[in-house]
Amino acid sequence: MENTTASGQTRASLAPADVSAFDIRSQRARTERMGVTPLGGGVYEVESQTGHTYSVDLLGSRCTCPDHTFRQVRCKHIRRVAMEVTEGLVPPPGKETVACANCGAETFVEEGADGPHFCETCWLAPGEAVVDRETGDLLIVVRTTARRADEVEITGRDSTVADYPTNEGYRADDAVVEAMYPVPAGLRTADIKPHHLRRYSFPRGRLARRRELADDDQSKLADFAVAE
Ligand SMILES: [Zn+2]
Ligand SMILES: [Zn+2]
């Protein structure tokens, strides 16, 4: 089996893939039944298919199994944890799994970070521009709260966010997002009215990121931008 550099089609160029396919530890790491449980601090408990339990320190690349302890190799448990982290099945070191306060989906957050926690889908960041699905209006997010639409009263109205007529089509237990209408560019301080500074509460589902919008809604947004 001679190496040749004549073309990209040579055996030599395929060799790395072949070698890894025959790497027995990687193969076992991928195919054997193992249970991986994150313990925090970058340590994972791995239960092997023979019922043994080992601890893997991923950042230190250490495992308590005999293969690692006596041969100092990157054993199948370390590899398996690395694979599961890469595939998003378990949190990477420094992160932990929590349930989204709005939809319950599992999401990874910094270890020990204060809640409430939201998944990427539910979380709207302060300052993010969003569109009201009911009116096509552009709004700027103030904050995503963990309070439910049926718990939040609308100031000056005898109604919760959930009971408000235009919110009927949205989940009553949806997280409330506070948002403001953008202050028109060039408005002088003296001309700023209370409604420019008022926060409005919406069920999360009513506010769309621009990329979530269908094409017809996008044209509404374009109209708004021109009118502004
Ligand atoms: Zn091991
Ligand atoms: Zn969510």
PDB file of C-alpha atoms in Angstrom, residues 20-32 34 65-68 71-80 83:
ATOM      1  CA  SER A  20     -10.716   5.772  12.926  1.00  0.00           C
ATOM      2  CA  ALA A  21     -13.306   3.218  11.759  1.00  0.00           C
ATOM      3  CA  PHE A  22     -11.029   0.471  13.048  1.00  0.00           C
ATOM      4  CA  ASP A  23     -10.278   2.233  16.292  1.00  0.00           C
ATOM      5  CA  ILE A  24     -11.876  -0.232  18.668  1.00  0.00           C
ATOM      6  CA  ARG A  25     -12.321   2.209  21.554  1.00  0.00           C
ATOM      7  CA  SER A  26     -14.106   4.749  19.392  1.00  0.00           C
ATOM      8  CA  GLN A  27     -16.286   2.065  17.894  1.00  0.00           C
ATOM      9  CA  ARG A  28     -17.258   0.738  21.319  1.00  0.00           C
ATOM     10  CA  ALA A  29     -17.794   4.251  22.624  1.00  0.00           C
ATOM     11  CA  ARG A  30     -20.296   4.790  19.846  1.00  0.00           C
ATOM     12  CA  THR A  31     -22.104   1.459  19.746  1.00  0.00           C
ATOM     13  CA  GLU A  32     -22.164   0.115  23.298  1.00  0.00           C
ATOM     14  CA  MET A  34     -23.943   3.332  28.199  1.00  0.00           C
ATOM     15  CA  CYS A  65     -12.091   2.565  34.731  1.00  0.00           C
ATOM     16  CA  PRO A  66      -9.187   0.048  34.554  1.00  0.00           C
ATOM     17  CA  ASP A  67      -8.486   0.817  30.895  1.00  0.00           C
ATOM     18  CA  HIS A  68      -7.680   4.420  31.737  1.00  0.00           C
ATOM     19  CA  ARG A  71      -3.073   1.947  30.458  1.00  0.00           C
ATOM     20  CA  GLN A  72      -3.450   5.739  30.609  1.00  0.00           C
ATOM     21  CA  VAL A  73      -5.497   5.678  27.401  1.00  0.00           C
ATOM     22  CA  ARG A  74      -8.457   7.727  26.279  1.00  0.00           C
ATOM     23  CA  CYS A  75     -10.949   5.006  27.154  1.00  0.00           C
ATOM     24  CA  LYS A  76     -14.356   4.385  25.605  1.00  0.00           C
ATOM     25  CA  HIS A  77     -16.104   6.156  28.506  1.00  0.00           C
ATOM     26  CA  ILE A  78     -14.237   9.424  27.994  1.00  0.00           C
ATOM     27  CA  ARG A  79     -14.950   9.157  24.267  1.00  0.00           C
ATOM     28  CA  ARG A  80     -18.604   8.430  24.840  1.00  0.00           C
ATOM     29  CA  MET A  83     -19.562  12.292  21.780  1.00  0.00           C
TER      30      MET A  83
END
